[in-house]
Each structure stands twice: as structure tokens, then as C-alpha cells.
Amino acid sequence: MGSVLQNSPDPAAGDPRRELRADCARCAGLCCVAPAFARSADFAIDKPAGRPCVNLASDDRCTIHPHLRERGFVGCAVFDCFGAGQQTVQVTFAGDDWRREPAVATSMFAVFAVIRQLKELLWYLAESVEKLPAGPLREEVVQVQGATGRLVAAPAADLEALDAAAHRSRVGPLLGAVSEAVREGVSRPGRDRVGADLIGADLTRVNLRGASLRGGYLLGADLRGADLHRTDLLGVDLRGADLCGAQMIDSLFLTQPQVQAARGDRSTRLPALLSRPQHWLGTAP
């Protein structure tokens, strides 16, 4: 993931999402090896799955990390594994990695992809627990959170066989119920735009408070100064969206990759656990 500056020096203590962060020093460059890259606006090269990126050094460090954006690797700058890398290497494979133990490479890469999906889901579930009041819905979320955590801790063979996408689909309606519960009571809420094509749209005068934009396409959209109070942003594509001055401190299901992919400035208000990208300040990738 690209370099970032902390939005808050002391994010919420004890929040389990603090553990859902990449620790590249405890990984083995999995995000630079396991996935395929297709030459595009996000990647300067084609790279097949399972082959190390040409920019990956033997010590598993990216040789162009400070210059990812100008070198054409925006997709790398916005990527976040939610801690799947260190989980895969240090826990699932007990410290082995694909360089020292080539025999585990195929399994390790497959497991990494599964754990990454589960870890992202754990981010949403942890946020749900934080924002819901005590009651049956919160209890259900806690149960699903525990079940998902147990899946993450499963042996490699079980993880390889797991259909992570199907698990996410089963949890989706629960997150939808959380969204409705948290957004309920927002005064003068905006209209829901689930899955809407808002590419390049001028949304500076559109009421988005308490609305669901879940799964929407907001590439290059103008959200300067937007009030995104309790706005559901789960899965929203914010690549190139202008968030300068946007108020997002209590937006729902916002993640670091979404923030990294967008544009913003010092006046953009982010949730405490997210970091302000240095490229917003014109200083880094």
C-alpha cells in the first residue's frame, strides 16, 4: 500500500480494526507475486499470477515504492491486504514463504487471496459492532464476526477449499441491515443510489447524507465539500474522485484503499482509523 500520514495520532484504542493493517515486514511480498497485473492505467506492465513483479527485490521490498504513482503503478499504491499477508506467512504457513519453500507457493498464493477477502469483511463487521447499539442485530454481527475470524484461522487446505466470495455474499444482507439501522434517523436523508453510475458526476450540490451509495461508480466524481454523514460507501469505486473538504468522519464502510484511490486535502475529514494519503498533500505516491 502507498505511504500515508496518520489522520489521527491516536486512533480509537482497542478497536480490532487496528489489527487489520498490513505489516509488510512480516509478509513475503505476496501482493507483488500472487495476483496478476494487466497493463492499464493502474499498472504499467502485464504480470501473470504467481510471478514476482519486476520491481520486487530479493528482500521482498518494492524497489520503486516511493515513486509508484509516477511510474504507473497506481494499483499498487492503493492496495491494502488488511493484514492478510502477515496472517498467511506467519500464521497459516508458520513462517514459511514461497522463496524458501517453493513447494508451498501455489497454496500460499491461493490462501492469501482468500484471507484477504475475509480480512476485509472483518473490517466491516468490526465497524458494525462499533456503531450498533446493544440488541439482536449487534449480537448477530458479533456471531458472524467470530465465525469469520475462525475461518481466517483455519488450516491452509481448508482455506484453499473455501469459497470466500460465497461467504461474503451470505454476509452481505447482514451488512445491509446494519447500514439501514445506522442510517435510520438521519435528518433529511438523501436518495439512495445503490450501484449507480456516477462517473464524473458533479455531486457538490447533491444531498448524500444518510444515503446508500453501495457498489456505486464514482470515478472522477466531484465531491468537494460533500456532507457524507452516515453515507454508506461499501464497495464504492472512488478512483480519482475529488474529496477535498468532504466530511466523511462518520461515513459507513469506508476503507483505506478507497481513500488511497481518491483525491483529497487537509480539510477532508476522515474516520479516526483511516490515514490521510501523502499524495493528497503532493508529497508522495
mmCIF file of C-alpha atoms in Angstrom:
data_model
loop_
_atom_site.group_PDB
_atom_site.id
_atom_site.type_symbol
_atom_site.label_atom_id
_atom_site.label_comp_id
_atom_site.label_asym_id
_atom_site.label_seq_id
_atom_site.Cartn_x
_atom_site.Cartn_y
_atom_site.Cartn_z
ATOM 1 C CA MET A 1 0.000 0.000 0.000
ATOM 2 C CA GLY A 2 1.191 3.549 -0.658
ATOM 3 C CA SER A 3 2.786 5.631 2.074
ATOM 4 C CA VAL A 4 0.367 7.522 4.300
ATOM 5 C CA LEU A 5 0.317 10.064 7.066
ATOM 6 C CA GLN A 6 -1.743 9.385 10.146
ATOM 7 C CA ASN A 7 -5.033 11.241 10.144
ATOM 8 C CA SER A 8 -5.084 10.992 13.932
ATOM 9 C CA PRO A 9 -2.093 10.315 16.210
ATOM 10 C CA ASP A 10 -4.172 8.134 18.486
ATOM 11 C CA PRO A 11 -6.904 6.142 16.671
ATOM 12 C CA ALA A 12 -9.562 4.508 18.816
ATOM 13 C CA ALA A 13 -7.739 2.364 21.318
ATOM 14 C CA GLY A 14 -8.812 -1.255 21.455
ATOM 15 C CA ASP A 15 -10.599 -1.240 18.097
ATOM 16 C CA PRO A 16 -9.955 -4.618 16.412
ATOM 17 C CA ARG A 17 -9.580 -2.862 13.071
ATOM 18 C CA ARG A 18 -6.178 -1.676 14.238
ATOM 19 C CA GLU A 19 -5.026 -5.282 13.757
ATOM 20 C CA LEU A 20 -6.397 -5.354 10.198
ATOM 21 C CA ARG A 21 -3.461 -3.464 8.769
ATOM 22 C CA ALA A 22 -0.666 -4.646 6.531
ATOM 23 C CA ASP A 23 2.686 -5.372 8.168
ATOM 24 C CA CYS A 24 4.899 -5.796 5.120
ATOM 25 C CA ALA A 25 7.938 -6.646 7.240
ATOM 26 C CA ARG A 26 6.189 -9.852 8.352
ATOM 27 C CA CYS A 27 4.968 -10.802 4.882
ATOM 28 C CA ALA A 28 6.890 -12.158 1.862
ATOM 29 C CA GLY A 29 5.852 -9.733 -0.839
ATOM 30 C CA LEU A 30 2.706 -11.735 -1.548
ATOM 31 C CA CYS A 31 0.810 -8.813 -3.088
ATOM 32 C CA CYS A 32 3.719 -8.373 -5.539
ATOM 33 C CA VAL A 33 3.695 -12.029 -6.591
ATOM 34 C CA ALA A 34 0.321 -13.726 -6.159
ATOM 35 C CA PRO A 35 -2.055 -11.542 -8.246
ATOM 36 C CA ALA A 36 -1.935 -10.902 -11.970
ATOM 37 C CA PHE A 37 -1.404 -7.359 -13.263
ATOM 38 C CA ALA A 38 -2.859 -6.194 -16.575
ATOM 39 C CA ARG A 39 -1.209 -3.247 -18.317
ATOM 40 C CA SER A 40 -3.619 -0.365 -17.775
ATOM 41 C CA ALA A 41 -3.969 2.997 -16.071
ATOM 42 C CA ASP A 42 -3.358 1.128 -12.808
ATOM 43 C CA PHE A 43 -0.350 -0.989 -13.812
ATOM 44 C CA ALA A 44 2.489 -0.163 -16.181
ATOM 45 C CA ILE A 45 3.152 -3.815 -17.039
ATOM 46 C CA ASP A 46 1.478 -7.156 -17.625
ATOM 47 C CA LYS A 47 2.325 -9.703 -14.938
ATOM 48 C CA PRO A 48 0.889 -13.206 -14.709
ATOM 49 C CA ALA A 49 -0.360 -14.554 -11.386
ATOM 50 C CA GLY A 50 2.329 -16.240 -9.317
ATOM 51 C CA ARG A 51 5.256 -14.429 -10.924
ATOM 52 C CA PRO A 52 7.178 -11.774 -8.956
ATOM 53 C CA CYS A 53 6.830 -8.208 -10.142
ATOM 54 C CA VAL A 54 9.965 -6.912 -11.868
ATOM 55 C CA ASN A 55 10.187 -4.250 -9.150
ATOM 56 C CA LEU A 56 10.289 -6.750 -6.265
ATOM 57 C CA ALA A 57 13.741 -7.107 -4.717
ATOM 58 C CA SER A 58 15.142 -10.289 -3.189
ATOM 59 C CA ASP A 59 14.415 -8.911 0.297
ATOM 60 C CA ASP A 60 10.703 -8.633 -0.651
ATOM 61 C CA ARG A 61 10.803 -4.851 -0.805
ATOM 62 C CA CYS A 62 9.479 -2.786 -3.690
ATOM 63 C CA THR A 63 12.358 -1.002 -5.393
ATOM 64 C CA ILE A 64 10.131 1.845 -6.632
ATOM 65 C CA HIS A 65 7.805 2.190 -3.644
ATOM 66 C CA PRO A 66 8.355 5.958 -3.197
ATOM 67 C CA HIS A 67 7.548 6.516 -6.869
ATOM 68 C CA LEU A 68 4.679 4.116 -7.579
ATOM 69 C CA ARG A 69 2.271 6.691 -8.983
ATOM 70 C CA GLU A 70 4.656 8.441 -11.335
ATOM 71 C CA ARG A 71 5.971 5.078 -12.540
ATOM 72 C CA GLY A 72 2.478 3.927 -13.487
ATOM 73 C CA PHE A 73 1.686 1.597 -10.573
ATOM 74 C CA VAL A 74 -1.308 3.357 -9.023
ATOM 75 C CA GLY A 75 -2.923 -0.043 -8.423
ATOM 76 C CA CYS A 76 -0.058 -0.928 -6.088
ATOM 77 C CA ALA A 77 -0.232 2.425 -4.314
ATOM 78 C CA VAL A 78 -3.902 1.904 -3.412
ATOM 79 C CA PHE A 79 -3.728 -1.778 -2.455
ATOM 80 C CA ASP A 80 -4.255 -2.905 1.141
ATOM 81 C CA CYS A 81 -4.339 -6.550 2.208
ATOM 82 C CA PHE A 82 -5.956 -5.782 5.613
ATOM 83 C CA GLY A 83 -3.209 -7.850 7.262
ATOM 84 C CA ALA A 84 -3.710 -10.926 5.078
ATOM 85 C CA GLY A 85 -0.027 -11.020 4.159
ATOM 86 C CA GLN A 86 1.376 -11.484 7.640
ATOM 87 C CA GLN A 87 -1.508 -13.790 8.570
ATOM 88 C CA THR A 88 -0.758 -16.060 5.612
ATOM 89 C CA VAL A 89 3.008 -16.176 6.100
ATOM 90 C CA GLN A 90 3.362 -16.085 9.872
ATOM 91 C CA VAL A 91 0.254 -17.986 10.981
ATOM 92 C CA THR A 92 -1.163 -20.182 8.237
ATOM 93 C CA PHE A 93 2.262 -21.249 6.964
ATOM 94 C CA ALA A 94 4.110 -20.871 10.273
ATOM 95 C CA GLY A 95 6.837 -18.620 8.895
ATOM 96 C CA ASP A 96 7.499 -20.441 5.615
ATOM 97 C CA ASP A 97 7.480 -18.417 2.413
ATOM 98 C CA TRP A 98 7.454 -19.040 -1.317
ATOM 99 C CA ARG A 99 11.159 -18.240 -1.744
ATOM 100 C CA ARG A 100 12.499 -20.688 0.826
ATOM 101 C CA GLU A 101 9.819 -23.317 0.268
ATOM 102 C CA PRO A 102 8.793 -23.229 -3.427
ATOM 103 C CA ALA A 103 6.557 -26.257 -2.863
ATOM 104 C CA VAL A 104 4.130 -24.144 -0.824
ATOM 105 C CA ALA A 105 3.950 -21.261 -3.310
ATOM 106 C CA THR A 106 0.756 -22.252 -5.130
ATOM 107 C CA SER A 107 -1.085 -22.957 -1.903
ATOM 108 C CA MET A 108 0.242 -19.804 -0.229
ATOM 109 C CA PHE A 109 -0.894 -17.570 -3.074
ATOM 110 C CA ALA A 110 -4.381 -19.111 -3.107
ATOM 111 C CA VAL A 111 -4.710 -18.807 0.662
ATOM 112 C CA PHE A 112 -3.564 -15.188 0.593
ATOM 113 C CA ALA A 113 -6.390 -14.282 -1.806
ATOM 114 C CA VAL A 114 -8.974 -15.963 0.429
ATOM 115 C CA ILE A 115 -7.706 -14.450 3.672
ATOM 116 C CA ARG A 116 -7.598 -11.017 2.099
ATOM 117 C CA GLN A 117 -11.335 -11.211 1.362
ATOM 118 C CA LEU A 118 -12.102 -12.451 4.856
ATOM 119 C CA LYS A 119 -9.985 -9.758 6.499
ATOM 120 C CA GLU A 120 -11.758 -7.025 4.576
ATOM 121 C CA LEU A 121 -15.062 -8.497 5.712
ATOM 122 C CA LEU A 122 -13.802 -8.429 9.306
ATOM 123 C CA TRP A 123 -13.182 -4.693 8.882
ATOM 124 C CA TYR A 124 -16.839 -4.126 8.000
ATOM 125 C CA LEU A 125 -18.057 -6.385 10.794
ATOM 126 C CA ALA A 126 -15.875 -4.656 13.391
ATOM 127 C CA GLU A 127 -17.209 -1.288 12.291
ATOM 128 C CA SER A 128 -20.746 -2.649 12.531
ATOM 129 C CA VAL A 129 -20.191 -3.804 16.110
ATOM 130 C CA GLU A 130 -18.804 -0.395 16.997
ATOM 131 C CA LYS A 131 -21.731 1.553 15.544
ATOM 132 C CA LEU A 132 -24.684 -0.617 16.529
ATOM 133 C CA PRO A 133 -26.432 -0.344 19.886
ATOM 134 C CA ALA A 134 -26.902 -3.448 22.007
ATOM 135 C CA GLY A 135 -29.589 -5.706 20.642
ATOM 136 C CA PRO A 136 -30.313 -8.720 18.415
ATOM 137 C CA LEU A 137 -28.743 -7.226 15.285
ATOM 138 C CA ARG A 138 -25.499 -6.437 17.057
ATOM 139 C CA GLU A 139 -25.452 -9.917 18.594
ATOM 140 C CA GLU A 140 -25.852 -11.459 15.140
ATOM 141 C CA VAL A 141 -22.989 -9.367 13.809
ATOM 142 C CA VAL A 142 -20.772 -10.471 16.706
ATOM 143 C CA GLN A 143 -21.559 -14.107 15.946
ATOM 144 C CA VAL A 144 -20.724 -13.698 12.258
ATOM 145 C CA GLN A 145 -17.583 -11.802 13.188
ATOM 146 C CA GLY A 146 -16.466 -14.718 15.334
ATOM 147 C CA ALA A 147 -17.279 -17.259 12.632
ATOM 148 C CA THR A 148 -15.324 -15.249 10.055
ATOM 149 C CA GLY A 149 -12.377 -14.979 12.414
ATOM 150 C CA ARG A 150 -12.380 -18.760 12.816
ATOM 151 C CA LEU A 151 -12.302 -19.150 9.043
ATOM 152 C CA VAL A 152 -9.217 -16.920 8.881
ATOM 153 C CA ALA A 153 -7.508 -19.170 11.432
ATOM 154 C CA ALA A 154 -8.311 -22.395 9.545
ATOM 155 C CA PRO A 155 -5.586 -24.648 8.065
ATOM 156 C CA ALA A 156 -4.294 -23.925 4.578
ATOM 157 C CA ALA A 157 -6.154 -26.832 2.980
ATOM 158 C CA ASP A 158 -9.472 -25.617 4.394
ATOM 159 C CA LEU A 159 -8.822 -22.059 3.247
ATOM 160 C CA GLU A 160 -7.935 -23.212 -0.266
ATOM 161 C CA ALA A 161 -11.262 -25.022 -0.456
ATOM 162 C CA LEU A 162 -13.249 -22.108 0.970
ATOM 163 C CA ASP A 163 -15.450 -20.083 -1.368
ATOM 164 C CA ALA A 164 -14.718 -16.690 0.158
ATOM 165 C CA ALA A 165 -16.937 -14.868 -2.329
ATOM 166 C CA ALA A 166 -19.889 -17.028 -1.321
ATOM 167 C CA HIS A 167 -19.229 -16.302 2.343
ATOM 168 C CA ARG A 168 -19.149 -12.575 1.611
ATOM 169 C CA SER A 169 -22.436 -12.887 -0.295
ATOM 170 C CA ARG A 170 -24.061 -14.562 2.690
ATOM 171 C CA VAL A 171 -22.890 -11.786 4.994
ATOM 172 C CA GLY A 172 -23.929 -9.039 2.569
ATOM 173 C CA PRO A 173 -27.583 -8.859 3.649
ATOM 174 C CA LEU A 174 -26.481 -8.572 7.278
ATOM 175 C CA LEU A 175 -24.273 -5.593 6.425
ATOM 176 C CA GLY A 176 -27.242 -4.155 4.549
ATOM 177 C CA ALA A 177 -29.345 -4.416 7.697
ATOM 178 C CA VAL A 178 -26.567 -2.726 9.665
ATOM 179 C CA SER A 179 -26.480 0.102 7.143
ATOM 180 C CA GLU A 180 -30.218 0.661 7.383
ATOM 181 C CA ALA A 181 -30.110 0.629 11.174
ATOM 182 C CA VAL A 182 -27.201 3.069 11.429
ATOM 183 C CA ARG A 183 -28.608 5.435 8.791
ATOM 184 C CA GLU A 184 -32.063 5.446 10.340
ATOM 185 C CA GLY A 185 -32.891 8.763 11.918
ATOM 186 C CA VAL A 186 -30.588 10.907 9.772
ATOM 187 C CA SER A 187 -32.413 14.173 9.273
ATOM 188 C CA ARG A 188 -33.336 14.983 5.680
ATOM 189 C CA PRO A 189 -31.503 11.973 4.175
ATOM 190 C CA GLY A 190 -30.546 11.896 0.529
ATOM 191 C CA ARG A 191 -31.864 9.424 -2.017
ATOM 192 C CA ASP A 192 -30.231 6.001 -2.179
ATOM 193 C CA ARG A 193 -28.115 5.373 -5.268
ATOM 194 C CA VAL A 194 -27.093 1.742 -4.861
ATOM 195 C CA GLY A 195 -24.867 0.615 -7.716
ATOM 196 C CA ALA A 196 -25.373 3.904 -9.572
ATOM 197 C CA ASP A 197 -23.150 5.065 -12.418
ATOM 198 C CA LEU A 198 -21.973 8.459 -11.182
ATOM 199 C CA ILE A 199 -18.692 8.519 -13.073
ATOM 200 C CA GLY A 200 -17.512 12.126 -13.360
ATOM 201 C CA ALA A 201 -20.723 13.428 -11.799
ATOM 202 C CA ASP A 202 -20.916 16.812 -10.081
ATOM 203 C CA LEU A 203 -22.219 15.865 -6.652
ATOM 204 C CA THR A 204 -21.284 19.072 -4.868
ATOM 205 C CA ARG A 205 -24.930 20.139 -4.596
ATOM 206 C CA VAL A 206 -26.484 16.693 -4.188
ATOM 207 C CA ASN A 207 -27.772 15.654 -0.775
ATOM 208 C CA LEU A 208 -25.894 12.444 0.120
ATOM 209 C CA ARG A 209 -26.439 12.476 3.890
ATOM 210 C CA GLY A 210 -27.607 9.105 5.146
ATOM 211 C CA ALA A 211 -27.848 7.746 1.592
ATOM 212 C CA SER A 212 -26.598 4.388 0.368
ATOM 213 C CA LEU A 213 -24.133 4.594 -2.496
ATOM 214 C CA ARG A 214 -23.197 0.943 -2.007
ATOM 215 C CA GLY A 215 -21.448 -0.530 -5.024
ATOM 216 C CA GLY A 216 -21.638 2.748 -6.932
ATOM 217 C CA TYR A 217 -19.208 4.017 -9.558
ATOM 218 C CA LEU A 218 -17.923 7.460 -8.571
ATOM 219 C CA LEU A 219 -14.715 7.516 -10.600
ATOM 220 C CA GLY A 220 -13.663 11.121 -11.045
ATOM 221 C CA ALA A 221 -16.806 12.393 -9.338
ATOM 222 C CA ASP A 222 -16.757 15.868 -7.807
ATOM 223 C CA LEU A 223 -17.461 15.500 -4.089
ATOM 224 C CA ARG A 224 -15.771 18.685 -2.935
ATOM 225 C CA GLY A 225 -17.268 19.770 0.363
ATOM 226 C CA ALA A 226 -19.784 16.922 0.305
ATOM 227 C CA ASP A 227 -21.532 16.038 3.546
ATOM 228 C CA LEU A 228 -21.262 12.242 3.749
ATOM 229 C CA HIS A 229 -22.737 11.939 7.227
ATOM 230 C CA ARG A 230 -23.613 8.246 7.706
ATOM 231 C CA THR A 231 -23.420 7.693 3.951
ATOM 232 C CA ASP A 232 -22.963 4.009 3.069
ATOM 233 C CA LEU A 233 -19.813 3.739 0.928
ATOM 234 C CA LEU A 234 -19.383 -0.026 0.940
ATOM 235 C CA GLY A 235 -17.658 -1.077 -2.267
ATOM 236 C CA VAL A 236 -17.935 2.369 -3.860
ATOM 237 C CA ASP A 237 -15.315 2.989 -6.560
ATOM 238 C CA LEU A 238 -13.760 6.335 -5.620
ATOM 239 C CA ARG A 239 -10.822 6.278 -8.027
ATOM 240 C CA GLY A 240 -9.940 9.854 -8.884
ATOM 241 C CA ALA A 241 -12.936 11.244 -7.006
ATOM 242 C CA ASP A 242 -12.338 14.721 -5.564
ATOM 243 C CA LEU A 243 -12.927 14.590 -1.807
ATOM 244 C CA CYS A 244 -11.379 17.952 -0.957
ATOM 245 C CA GLY A 245 -13.211 19.324 2.053
ATOM 246 C CA ALA A 246 -15.588 16.365 2.200
ATOM 247 C CA GLN A 247 -16.960 15.458 5.616
ATOM 248 C CA MET A 248 -16.519 11.685 5.966
ATOM 249 C CA ILE A 249 -15.714 11.272 9.625
ATOM 250 C CA ASP A 250 -18.735 9.012 10.219
ATOM 251 C CA SER A 251 -19.267 7.606 6.716
ATOM 252 C CA LEU A 252 -20.073 3.893 6.718
ATOM 253 C CA PHE A 253 -17.778 1.120 5.482
ATOM 254 C CA LEU A 254 -15.078 3.419 4.128
ATOM 255 C CA THR A 255 -11.689 1.712 3.751
ATOM 256 C CA GLN A 256 -8.104 2.827 3.282
ATOM 257 C CA PRO A 257 -7.904 1.569 -0.335
ATOM 258 C CA GLN A 258 -10.869 3.770 -1.254
ATOM 259 C CA VAL A 259 -9.191 6.763 0.361
ATOM 260 C CA GLN A 260 -5.880 5.998 -1.341
ATOM 261 C CA ALA A 261 -7.602 5.852 -4.730
ATOM 262 C CA ALA A 262 -9.269 9.251 -4.336
ATOM 263 C CA ARG A 263 -8.048 12.835 -4.193
ATOM 264 C CA GLY A 264 -8.397 14.990 -1.118
ATOM 265 C CA ASP A 265 -6.702 17.596 1.014
ATOM 266 C CA ARG A 266 -6.026 18.641 4.586
ATOM 267 C CA SER A 267 -9.635 19.731 5.064
ATOM 268 C CA THR A 268 -11.079 16.306 4.201
ATOM 269 C CA ARG A 269 -12.359 14.794 7.430
ATOM 270 C CA LEU A 270 -11.729 11.044 7.671
ATOM 271 C CA PRO A 271 -12.685 8.414 10.259
ATOM 272 C CA ALA A 272 -10.070 8.191 13.014
ATOM 273 C CA LEU A 273 -8.721 4.803 11.943
ATOM 274 C CA LEU A 274 -8.009 5.876 8.372
ATOM 275 C CA SER A 275 -4.901 7.759 7.272
ATOM 276 C CA ARG A 276 -4.544 10.807 5.089
ATOM 277 C CA PRO A 277 -2.574 9.810 1.971
ATOM 278 C CA GLN A 278 0.595 11.778 1.350
ATOM 279 C CA HIS A 279 -0.332 12.219 -2.304
ATOM 280 C CA TRP A 280 -3.226 14.377 -1.106
ATOM 281 C CA LEU A 281 -0.570 16.759 0.116
ATOM 282 C CA GLY A 282 1.532 16.449 -3.026
ATOM 283 C CA THR A 283 4.431 14.801 -1.240
ATOM 284 C CA ALA A 284 4.385 11.063 -2.034
ATOM 285 C CA PRO A 285 2.971 8.191 -4.129
#
